[in-house]
Coordinates of N, CA and C in Angstrom, one line a residue:
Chain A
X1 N 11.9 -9.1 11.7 CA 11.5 -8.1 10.7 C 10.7 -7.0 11.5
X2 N 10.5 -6.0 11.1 CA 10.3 -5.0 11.6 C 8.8 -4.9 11.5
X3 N 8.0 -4.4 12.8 CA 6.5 -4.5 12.6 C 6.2 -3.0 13.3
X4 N 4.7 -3.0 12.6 CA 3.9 -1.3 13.0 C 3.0 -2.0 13.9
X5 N 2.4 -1.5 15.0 CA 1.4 -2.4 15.3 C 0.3 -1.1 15.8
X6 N -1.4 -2.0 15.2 CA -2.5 -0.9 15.6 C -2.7 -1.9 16.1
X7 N -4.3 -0.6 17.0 CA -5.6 -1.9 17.4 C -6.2 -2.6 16.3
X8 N -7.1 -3.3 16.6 CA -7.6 -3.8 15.3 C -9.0 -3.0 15.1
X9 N -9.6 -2.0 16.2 CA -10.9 -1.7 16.1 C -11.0 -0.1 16.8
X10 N -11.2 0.6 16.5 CA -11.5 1.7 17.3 C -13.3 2.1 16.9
X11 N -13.8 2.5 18.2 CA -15.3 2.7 17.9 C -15.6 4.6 17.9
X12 N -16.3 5.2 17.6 CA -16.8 6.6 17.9 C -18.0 7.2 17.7
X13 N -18.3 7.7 18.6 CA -20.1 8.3 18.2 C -19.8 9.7 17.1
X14 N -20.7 9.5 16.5 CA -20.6 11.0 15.4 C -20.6 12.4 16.0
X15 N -19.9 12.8 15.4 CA -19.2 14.0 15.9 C -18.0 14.2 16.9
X16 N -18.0 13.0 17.2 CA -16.7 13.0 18.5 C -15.5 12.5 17.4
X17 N -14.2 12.6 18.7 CA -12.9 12.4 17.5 C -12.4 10.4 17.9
X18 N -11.7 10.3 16.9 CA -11.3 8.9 16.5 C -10.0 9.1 16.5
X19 N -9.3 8.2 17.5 CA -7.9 8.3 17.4 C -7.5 7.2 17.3
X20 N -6.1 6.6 16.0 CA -5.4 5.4 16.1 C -4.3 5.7 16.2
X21 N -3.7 4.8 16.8 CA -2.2 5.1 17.2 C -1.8 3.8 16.3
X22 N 0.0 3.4 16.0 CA 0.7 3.1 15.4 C 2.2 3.3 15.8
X23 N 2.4 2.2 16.4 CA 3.6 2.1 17.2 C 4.3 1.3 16.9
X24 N 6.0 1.2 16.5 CA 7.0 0.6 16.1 C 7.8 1.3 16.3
X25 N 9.1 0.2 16.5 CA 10.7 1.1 17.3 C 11.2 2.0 16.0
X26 N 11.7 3.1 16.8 CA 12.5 4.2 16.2 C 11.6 4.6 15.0
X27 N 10.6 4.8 15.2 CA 9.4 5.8 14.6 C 9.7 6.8 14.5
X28 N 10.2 7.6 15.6 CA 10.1 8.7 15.0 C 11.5 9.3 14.6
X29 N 12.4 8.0 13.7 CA 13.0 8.4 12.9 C 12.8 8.2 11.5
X30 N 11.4 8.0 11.1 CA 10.9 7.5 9.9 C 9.4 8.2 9.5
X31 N 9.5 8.4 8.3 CA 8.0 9.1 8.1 C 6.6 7.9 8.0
X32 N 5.6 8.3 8.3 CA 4.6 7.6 8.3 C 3.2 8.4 7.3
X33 N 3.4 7.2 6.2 CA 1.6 7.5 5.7 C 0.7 6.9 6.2
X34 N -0.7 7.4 6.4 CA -1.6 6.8 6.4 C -2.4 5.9 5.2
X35 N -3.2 5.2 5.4 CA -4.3 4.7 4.0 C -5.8 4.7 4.7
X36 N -6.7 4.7 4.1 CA -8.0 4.2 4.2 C -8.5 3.4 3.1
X37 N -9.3 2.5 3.6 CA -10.0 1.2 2.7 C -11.1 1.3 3.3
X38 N -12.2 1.3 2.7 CA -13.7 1.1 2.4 C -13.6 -0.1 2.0
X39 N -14.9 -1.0 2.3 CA -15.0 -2.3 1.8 C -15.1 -2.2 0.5
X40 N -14.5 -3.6 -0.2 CA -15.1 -3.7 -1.5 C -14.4 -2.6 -2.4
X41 N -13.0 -1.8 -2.0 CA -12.5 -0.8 -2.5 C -10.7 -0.7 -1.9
X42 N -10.1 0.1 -2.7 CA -8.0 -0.2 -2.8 C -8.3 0.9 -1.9
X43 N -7.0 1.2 -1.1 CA -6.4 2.2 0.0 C -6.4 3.3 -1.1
X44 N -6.4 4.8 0.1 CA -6.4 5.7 -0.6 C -5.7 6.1 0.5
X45 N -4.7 7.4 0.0 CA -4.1 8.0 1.0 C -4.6 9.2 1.5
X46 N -4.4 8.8 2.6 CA -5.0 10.0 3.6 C -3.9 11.1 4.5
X47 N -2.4 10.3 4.7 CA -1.6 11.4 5.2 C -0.5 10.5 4.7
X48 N 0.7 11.4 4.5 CA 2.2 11.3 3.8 C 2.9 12.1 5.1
X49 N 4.0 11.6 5.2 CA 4.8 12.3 5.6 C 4.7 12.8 7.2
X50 N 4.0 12.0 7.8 CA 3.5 12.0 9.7 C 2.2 12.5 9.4
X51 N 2.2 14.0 8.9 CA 1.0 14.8 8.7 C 0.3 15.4 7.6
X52 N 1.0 15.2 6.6 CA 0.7 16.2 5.2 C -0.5 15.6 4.9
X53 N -1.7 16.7 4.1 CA -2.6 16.1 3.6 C -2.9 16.1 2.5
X54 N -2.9 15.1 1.0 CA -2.9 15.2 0.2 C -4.1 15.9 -0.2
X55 N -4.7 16.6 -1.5 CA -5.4 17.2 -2.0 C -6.7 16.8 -1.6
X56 N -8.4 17.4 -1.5 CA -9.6 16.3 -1.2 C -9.7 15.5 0.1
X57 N -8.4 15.6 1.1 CA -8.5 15.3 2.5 C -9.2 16.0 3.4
X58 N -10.3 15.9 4.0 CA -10.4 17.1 4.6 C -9.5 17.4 5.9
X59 N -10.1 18.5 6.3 CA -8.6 18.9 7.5 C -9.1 18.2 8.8
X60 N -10.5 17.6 8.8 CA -10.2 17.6 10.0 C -10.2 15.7 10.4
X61 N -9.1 15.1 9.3 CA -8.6 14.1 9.2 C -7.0 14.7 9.2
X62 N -6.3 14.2 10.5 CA -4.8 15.0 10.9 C -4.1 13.8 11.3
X63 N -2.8 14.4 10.9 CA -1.7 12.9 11.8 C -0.6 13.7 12.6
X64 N -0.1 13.0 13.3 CA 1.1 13.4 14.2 C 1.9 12.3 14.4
X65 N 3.0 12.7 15.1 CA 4.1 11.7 15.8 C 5.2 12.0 16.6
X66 N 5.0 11.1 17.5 CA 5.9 11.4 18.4 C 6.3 10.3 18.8
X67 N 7.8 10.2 19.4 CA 8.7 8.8 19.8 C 8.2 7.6 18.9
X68 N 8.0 6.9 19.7 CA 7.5 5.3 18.7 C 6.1 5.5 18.3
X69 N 5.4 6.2 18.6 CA 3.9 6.3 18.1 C 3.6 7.4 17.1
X70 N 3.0 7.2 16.0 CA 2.4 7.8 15.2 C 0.8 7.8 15.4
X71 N 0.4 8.9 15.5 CA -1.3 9.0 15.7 C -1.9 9.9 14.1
X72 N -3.3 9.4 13.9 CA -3.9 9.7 13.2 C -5.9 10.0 13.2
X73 N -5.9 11.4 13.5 CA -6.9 11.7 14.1 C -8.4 12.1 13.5
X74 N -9.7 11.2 13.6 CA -10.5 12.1 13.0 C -11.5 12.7 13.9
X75 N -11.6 14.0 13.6 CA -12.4 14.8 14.4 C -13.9 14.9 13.8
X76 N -14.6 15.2 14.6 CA -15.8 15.3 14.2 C -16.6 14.3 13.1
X77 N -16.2 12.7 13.8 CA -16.4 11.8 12.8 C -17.7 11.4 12.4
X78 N -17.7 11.0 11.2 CA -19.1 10.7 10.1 C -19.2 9.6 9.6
X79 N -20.5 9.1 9.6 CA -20.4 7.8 9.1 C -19.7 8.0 7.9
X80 N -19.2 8.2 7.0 CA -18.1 8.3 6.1 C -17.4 7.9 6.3
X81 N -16.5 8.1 7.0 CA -15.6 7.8 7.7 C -14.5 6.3 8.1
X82 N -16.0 6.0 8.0 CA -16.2 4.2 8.8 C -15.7 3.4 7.7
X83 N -14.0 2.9 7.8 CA -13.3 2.2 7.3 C -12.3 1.2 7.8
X84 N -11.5 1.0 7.5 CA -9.9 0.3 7.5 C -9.0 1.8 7.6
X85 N -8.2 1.4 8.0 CA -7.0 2.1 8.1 C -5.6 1.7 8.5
X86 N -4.7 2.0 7.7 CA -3.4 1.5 7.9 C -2.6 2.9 7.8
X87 N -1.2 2.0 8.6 CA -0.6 2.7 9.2 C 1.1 2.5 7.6
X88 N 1.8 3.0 7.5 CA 3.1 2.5 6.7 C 4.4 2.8 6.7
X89 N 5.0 1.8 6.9 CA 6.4 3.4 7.2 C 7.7 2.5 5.8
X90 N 9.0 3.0 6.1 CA 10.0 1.9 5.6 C 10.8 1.5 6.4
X91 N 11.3 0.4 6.2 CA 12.5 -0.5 7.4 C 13.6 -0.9 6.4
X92 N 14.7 0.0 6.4 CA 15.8 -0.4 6.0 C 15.4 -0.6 4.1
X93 N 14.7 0.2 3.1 CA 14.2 0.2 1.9 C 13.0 -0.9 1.8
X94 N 12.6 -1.3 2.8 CA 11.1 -2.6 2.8 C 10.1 -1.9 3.2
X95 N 9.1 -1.8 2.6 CA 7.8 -1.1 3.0 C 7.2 -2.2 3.6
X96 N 6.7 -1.7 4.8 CA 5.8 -1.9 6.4 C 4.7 -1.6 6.6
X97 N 3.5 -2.3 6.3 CA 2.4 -1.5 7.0 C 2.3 -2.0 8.3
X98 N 1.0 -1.6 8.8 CA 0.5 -2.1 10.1 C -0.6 -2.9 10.0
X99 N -1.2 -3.6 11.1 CA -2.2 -4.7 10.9 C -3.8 -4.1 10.5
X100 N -3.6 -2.9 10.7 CA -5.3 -2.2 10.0 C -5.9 -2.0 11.4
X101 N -6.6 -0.7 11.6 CA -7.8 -0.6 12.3 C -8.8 -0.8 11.8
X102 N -10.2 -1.1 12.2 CA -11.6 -1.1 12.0 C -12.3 0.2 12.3
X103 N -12.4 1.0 12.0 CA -13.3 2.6 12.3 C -14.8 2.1 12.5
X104 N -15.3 2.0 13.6 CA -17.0 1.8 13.2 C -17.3 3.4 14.2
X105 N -18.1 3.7 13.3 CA -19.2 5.0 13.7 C -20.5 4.9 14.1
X106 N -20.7 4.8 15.2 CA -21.8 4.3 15.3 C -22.2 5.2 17.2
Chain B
X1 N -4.9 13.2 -15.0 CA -5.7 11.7 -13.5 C -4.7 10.9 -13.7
X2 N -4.2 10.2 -12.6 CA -3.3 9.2 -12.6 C -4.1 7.8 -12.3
X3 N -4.2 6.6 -13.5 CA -4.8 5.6 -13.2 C -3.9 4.3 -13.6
X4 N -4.3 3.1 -12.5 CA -3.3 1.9 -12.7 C -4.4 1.0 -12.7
X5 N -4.4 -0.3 -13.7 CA -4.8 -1.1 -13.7 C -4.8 -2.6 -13.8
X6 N -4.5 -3.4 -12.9 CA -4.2 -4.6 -12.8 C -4.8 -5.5 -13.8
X7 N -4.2 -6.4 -14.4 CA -4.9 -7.5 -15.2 C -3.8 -8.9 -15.3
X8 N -4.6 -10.0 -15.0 CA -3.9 -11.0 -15.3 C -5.0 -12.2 -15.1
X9 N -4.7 -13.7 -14.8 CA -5.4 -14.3 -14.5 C -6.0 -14.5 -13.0
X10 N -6.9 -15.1 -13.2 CA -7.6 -14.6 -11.5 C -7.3 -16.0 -10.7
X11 N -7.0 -17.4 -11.5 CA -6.6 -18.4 -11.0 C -5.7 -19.1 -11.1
X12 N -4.9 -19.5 -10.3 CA -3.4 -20.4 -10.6 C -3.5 -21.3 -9.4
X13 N -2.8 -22.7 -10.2 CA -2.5 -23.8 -9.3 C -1.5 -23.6 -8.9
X14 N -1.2 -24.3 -7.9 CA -0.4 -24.1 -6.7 C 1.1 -24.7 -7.0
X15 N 2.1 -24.4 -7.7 CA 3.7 -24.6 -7.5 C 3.6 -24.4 -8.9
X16 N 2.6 -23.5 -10.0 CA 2.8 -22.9 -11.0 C 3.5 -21.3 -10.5
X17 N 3.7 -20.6 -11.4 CA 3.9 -19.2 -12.0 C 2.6 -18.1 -12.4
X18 N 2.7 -17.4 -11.1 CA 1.9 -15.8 -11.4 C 1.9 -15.1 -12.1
X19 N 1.5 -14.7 -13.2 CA 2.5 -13.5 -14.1 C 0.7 -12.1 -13.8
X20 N 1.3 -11.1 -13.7 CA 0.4 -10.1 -13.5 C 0.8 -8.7 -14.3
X21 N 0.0 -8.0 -14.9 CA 0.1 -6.7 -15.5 C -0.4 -5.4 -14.9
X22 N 0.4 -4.5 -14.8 CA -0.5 -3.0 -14.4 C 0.0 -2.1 -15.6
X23 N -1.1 -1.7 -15.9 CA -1.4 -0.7 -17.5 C -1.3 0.8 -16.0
X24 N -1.1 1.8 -16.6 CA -0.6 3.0 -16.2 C -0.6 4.1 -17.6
X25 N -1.7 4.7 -16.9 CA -2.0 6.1 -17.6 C -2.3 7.0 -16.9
X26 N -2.0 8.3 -17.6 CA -1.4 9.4 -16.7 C -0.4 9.9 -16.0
X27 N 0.4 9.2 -16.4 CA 2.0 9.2 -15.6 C 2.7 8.3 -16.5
X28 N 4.5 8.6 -16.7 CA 5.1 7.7 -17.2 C 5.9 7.0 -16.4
X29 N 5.9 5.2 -16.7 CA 6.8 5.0 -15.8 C 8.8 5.3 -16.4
X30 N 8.4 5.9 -17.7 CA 9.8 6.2 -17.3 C 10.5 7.7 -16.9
X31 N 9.9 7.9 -16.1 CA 10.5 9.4 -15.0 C 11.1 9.0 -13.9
X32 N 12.1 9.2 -13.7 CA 12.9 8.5 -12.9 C 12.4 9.1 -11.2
X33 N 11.2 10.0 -11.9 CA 11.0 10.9 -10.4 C 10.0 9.5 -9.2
X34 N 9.3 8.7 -9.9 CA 8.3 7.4 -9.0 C 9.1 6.1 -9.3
X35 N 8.6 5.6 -8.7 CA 9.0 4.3 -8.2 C 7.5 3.7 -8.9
X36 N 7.6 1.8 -9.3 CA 6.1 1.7 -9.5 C 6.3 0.1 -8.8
X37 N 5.3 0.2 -7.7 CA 5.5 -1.2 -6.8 C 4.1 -2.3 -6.7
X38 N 3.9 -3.4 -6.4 CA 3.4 -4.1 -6.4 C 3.0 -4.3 -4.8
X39 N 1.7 -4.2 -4.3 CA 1.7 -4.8 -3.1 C 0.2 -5.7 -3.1
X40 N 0.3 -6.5 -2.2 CA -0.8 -7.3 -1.9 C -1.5 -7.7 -0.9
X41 N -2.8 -8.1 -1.1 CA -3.7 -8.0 0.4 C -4.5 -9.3 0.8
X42 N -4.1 -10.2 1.9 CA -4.6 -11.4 2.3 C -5.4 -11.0 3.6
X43 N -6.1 -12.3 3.8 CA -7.0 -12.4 4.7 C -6.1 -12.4 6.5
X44 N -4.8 -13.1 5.6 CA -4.4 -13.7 7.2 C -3.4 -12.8 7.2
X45 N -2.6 -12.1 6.3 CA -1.8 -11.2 6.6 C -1.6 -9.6 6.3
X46 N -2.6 -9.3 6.1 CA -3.0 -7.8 5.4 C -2.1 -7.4 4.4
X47 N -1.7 -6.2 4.4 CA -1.3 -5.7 3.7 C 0.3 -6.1 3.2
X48 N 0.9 -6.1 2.0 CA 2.2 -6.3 2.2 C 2.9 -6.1 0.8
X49 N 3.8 -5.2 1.4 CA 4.7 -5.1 -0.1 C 5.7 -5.5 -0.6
X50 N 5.5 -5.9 -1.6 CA 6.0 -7.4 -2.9 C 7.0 -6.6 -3.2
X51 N 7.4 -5.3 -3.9 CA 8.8 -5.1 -4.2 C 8.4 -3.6 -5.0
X52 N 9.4 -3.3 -5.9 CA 9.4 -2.0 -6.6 C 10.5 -2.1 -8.0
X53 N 9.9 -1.5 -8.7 CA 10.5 -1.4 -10.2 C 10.8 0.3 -10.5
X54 N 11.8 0.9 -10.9 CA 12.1 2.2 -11.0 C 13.3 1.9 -12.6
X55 N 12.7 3.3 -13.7 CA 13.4 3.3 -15.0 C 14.5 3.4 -14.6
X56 N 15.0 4.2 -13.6 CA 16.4 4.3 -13.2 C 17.4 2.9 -13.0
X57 N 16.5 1.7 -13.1 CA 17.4 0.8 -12.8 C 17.4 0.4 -11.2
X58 N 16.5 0.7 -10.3 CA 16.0 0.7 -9.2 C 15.6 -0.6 -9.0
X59 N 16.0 -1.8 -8.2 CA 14.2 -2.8 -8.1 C 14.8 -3.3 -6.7
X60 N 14.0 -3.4 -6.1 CA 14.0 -3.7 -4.3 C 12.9 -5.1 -4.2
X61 N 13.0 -5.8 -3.6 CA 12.0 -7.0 -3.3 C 11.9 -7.0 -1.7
X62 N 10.9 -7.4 -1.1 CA 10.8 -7.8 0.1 C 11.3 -9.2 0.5
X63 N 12.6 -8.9 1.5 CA 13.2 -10.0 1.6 C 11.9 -11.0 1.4
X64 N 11.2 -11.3 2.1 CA 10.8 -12.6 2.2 C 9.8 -13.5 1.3
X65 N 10.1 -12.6 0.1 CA 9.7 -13.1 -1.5 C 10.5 -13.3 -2.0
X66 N 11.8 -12.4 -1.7 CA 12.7 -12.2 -2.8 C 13.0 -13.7 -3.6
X67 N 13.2 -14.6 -3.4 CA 13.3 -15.8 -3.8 C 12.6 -16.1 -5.3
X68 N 11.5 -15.8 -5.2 CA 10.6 -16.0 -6.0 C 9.9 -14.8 -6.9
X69 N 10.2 -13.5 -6.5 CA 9.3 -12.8 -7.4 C 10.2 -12.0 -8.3
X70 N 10.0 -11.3 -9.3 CA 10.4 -10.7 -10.4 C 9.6 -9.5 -10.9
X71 N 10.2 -8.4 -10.7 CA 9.4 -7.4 -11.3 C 10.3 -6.6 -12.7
X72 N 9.6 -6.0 -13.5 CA 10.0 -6.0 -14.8 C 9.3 -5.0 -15.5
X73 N 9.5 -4.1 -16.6 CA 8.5 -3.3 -17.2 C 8.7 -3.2 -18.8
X74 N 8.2 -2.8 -19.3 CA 7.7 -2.0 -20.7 C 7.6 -0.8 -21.0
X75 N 8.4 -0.3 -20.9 CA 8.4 1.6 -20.7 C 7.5 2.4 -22.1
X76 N 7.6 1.2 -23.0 CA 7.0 1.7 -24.6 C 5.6 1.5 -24.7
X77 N 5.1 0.4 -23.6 CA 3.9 0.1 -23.7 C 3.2 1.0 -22.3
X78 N 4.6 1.4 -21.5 CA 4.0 2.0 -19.9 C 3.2 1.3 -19.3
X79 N 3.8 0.0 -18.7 CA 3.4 -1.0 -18.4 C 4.5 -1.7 -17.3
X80 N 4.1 -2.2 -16.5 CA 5.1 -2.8 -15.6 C 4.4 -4.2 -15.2
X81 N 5.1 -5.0 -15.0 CA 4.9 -6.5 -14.7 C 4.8 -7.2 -13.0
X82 N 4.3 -8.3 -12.3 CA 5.1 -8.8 -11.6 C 4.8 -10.5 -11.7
X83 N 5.8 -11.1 -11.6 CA 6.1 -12.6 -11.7 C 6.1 -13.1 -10.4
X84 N 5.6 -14.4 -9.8 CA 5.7 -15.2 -8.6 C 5.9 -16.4 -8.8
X85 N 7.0 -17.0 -8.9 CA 7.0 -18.4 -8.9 C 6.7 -19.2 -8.1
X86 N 6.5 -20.8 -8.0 CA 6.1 -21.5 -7.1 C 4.7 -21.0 -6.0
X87 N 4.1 -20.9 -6.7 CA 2.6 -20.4 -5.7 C 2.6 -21.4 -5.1
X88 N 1.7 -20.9 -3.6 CA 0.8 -21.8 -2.9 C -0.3 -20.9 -2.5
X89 N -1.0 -22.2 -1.6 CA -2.5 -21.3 -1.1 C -2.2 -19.5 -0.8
X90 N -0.9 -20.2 0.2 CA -0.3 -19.0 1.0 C -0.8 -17.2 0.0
X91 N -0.2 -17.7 -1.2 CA -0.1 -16.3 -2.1 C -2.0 -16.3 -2.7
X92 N -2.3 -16.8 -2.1 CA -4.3 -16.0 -2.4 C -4.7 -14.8 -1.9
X93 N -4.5 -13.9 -2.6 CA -4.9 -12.4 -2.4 C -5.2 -11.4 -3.2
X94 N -5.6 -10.7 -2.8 CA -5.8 -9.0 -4.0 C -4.8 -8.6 -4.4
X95 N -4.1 -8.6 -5.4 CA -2.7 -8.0 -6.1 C -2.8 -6.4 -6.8
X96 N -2.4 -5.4 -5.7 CA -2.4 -4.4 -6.2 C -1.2 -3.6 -6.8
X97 N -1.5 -2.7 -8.0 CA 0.1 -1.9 -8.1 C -0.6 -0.5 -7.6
X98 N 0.9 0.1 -7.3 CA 0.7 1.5 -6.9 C 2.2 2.7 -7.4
X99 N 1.9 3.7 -7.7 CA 2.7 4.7 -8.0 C 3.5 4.9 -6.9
X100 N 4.9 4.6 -6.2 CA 5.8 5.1 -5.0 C 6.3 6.4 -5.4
X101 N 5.7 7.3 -4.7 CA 6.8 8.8 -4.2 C 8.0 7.7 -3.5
X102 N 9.6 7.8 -4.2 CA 10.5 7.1 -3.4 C 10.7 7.3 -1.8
X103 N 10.2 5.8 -1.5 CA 10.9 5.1 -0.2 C 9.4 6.4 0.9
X104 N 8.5 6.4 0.3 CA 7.6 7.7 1.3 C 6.1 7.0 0.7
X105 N 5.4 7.6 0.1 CA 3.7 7.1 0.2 C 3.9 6.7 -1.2
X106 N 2.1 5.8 -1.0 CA 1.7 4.7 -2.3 C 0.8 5.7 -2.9
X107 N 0.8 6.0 -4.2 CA -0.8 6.8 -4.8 C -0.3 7.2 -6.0
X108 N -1.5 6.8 -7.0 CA -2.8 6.2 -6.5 C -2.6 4.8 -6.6
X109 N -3.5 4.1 -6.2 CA -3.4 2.5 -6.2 C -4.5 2.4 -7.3
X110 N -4.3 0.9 -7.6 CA -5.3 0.2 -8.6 C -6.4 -0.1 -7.9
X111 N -7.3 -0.8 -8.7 CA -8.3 -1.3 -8.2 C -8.3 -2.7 -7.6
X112 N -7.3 -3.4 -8.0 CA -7.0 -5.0 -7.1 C -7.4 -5.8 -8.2
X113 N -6.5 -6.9 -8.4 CA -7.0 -8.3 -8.5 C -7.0 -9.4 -7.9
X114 N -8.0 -9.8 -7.6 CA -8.0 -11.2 -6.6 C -7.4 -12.4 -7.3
X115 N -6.5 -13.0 -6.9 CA -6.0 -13.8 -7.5 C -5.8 -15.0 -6.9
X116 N -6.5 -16.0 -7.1 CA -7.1 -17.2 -6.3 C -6.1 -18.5 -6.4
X117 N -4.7 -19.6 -5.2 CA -4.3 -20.2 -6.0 C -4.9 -21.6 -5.5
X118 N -5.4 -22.7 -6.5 CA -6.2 -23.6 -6.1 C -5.7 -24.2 -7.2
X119 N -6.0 -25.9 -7.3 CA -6.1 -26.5 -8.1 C -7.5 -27.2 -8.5

């Protein structure tokens, strides 16, 4: 079956940028959204379509992609920030996520 | 506002039947423009999606349920269903529904129900 795979943890001091990547074959013939999860709370989307940003996203939460990797970038990061994040694509009409990062800001 | 809300029971023994509800307001599910899908979230396997229900006559399962689950709706009540037969521990998780833009992103999602199977 088809897999996304992240780290499980990325760390960042505030204000600096947070980068996860999300790698699975022939990526980048497939769109990828992002999610964020807060503890104690459902995914919220944060990017559609490699990089689009839904409404109330700020900008300087960005995605990209290139070959098998999809990246998803936060710049100037805030304790806010400090979640879960998944990666999601489709394989043949089956929705896929990835195994979750951990965002700590600290 | 588009809101979805899970409800069912929170506990089931193990080689019974799941049955779960998501109430949906703000959106109809009969617009053939969304998809309305079911996914769920465990400790050992994160995230994962259970299947999809569409008015059009749409419904997709994840092979490796397909065996066992059933999704179904109520277009009069705007309401969509999902069924799991034969539980085990395995299926102990947060059961979320979410509004699909087709075969592309989840939103908005529900708030989860944890749904516990033990005897």
């Amino acid at each position: 079956s088809y897999e996304l795979t992240q780290p499980p943890s990325v760390s960042v001091s505030p204000g600096q940028t947070a980068t996860i990547p999300c790698s699975g074959g022939n990526l980048g013939q497939k769109y990828i959204s992002w999610y964020r999860q807060k503890p104690g709370q459902s995914p919220v989307l944060v990017i559609y379509q490699d990089k689009k940003r839904p409404s109330g996203i700020p900008e300087r939460i960005s995605g990209s992609s290139s070959g098998n990797t999809a990246t998803l970038t936060i710049s100037g990061a805030q304790a806010m920030d400090e979640a879960d994040y998944y990666c999601q694509a489709w394989d043949f009409g089956t929705g896929v996520f990835g195994g979750g990062t951990k965002v700590t800001v600290l | 506002q588009v809101q979805l809300q899970e409800s069912g029971p929170g506990l089931v023994k193990p080689s019974q039947t799941l049955s779960l509800t998501c109430n949906v307001s703000g959106s109809s599910i009969n617009s053939p423009a969304y998809y309305w899908s079911w996914i769920r979230q465990s400790a050992g396997k994160g995230l994962e999606w259970i299947g999809r229900f569409c008015i059009d006559g749409t419904i997709r399962y994840n092979p490796s349920l397909k065996s066992r689950v059933s999704i179904t709706a109520d277009a009069s009540n705007n309401q969509f269903f999902l069924t799991l037969e034969s539980v085990t521990a395995a299926d102990t998780a947060i059961y979320y529904c979410a509004r699909e833009i087709p075969i592309d992103w989840f939103d908005p999602w529900g708030h989860g129900l944890l749904v516990t199977v033990s005897s």
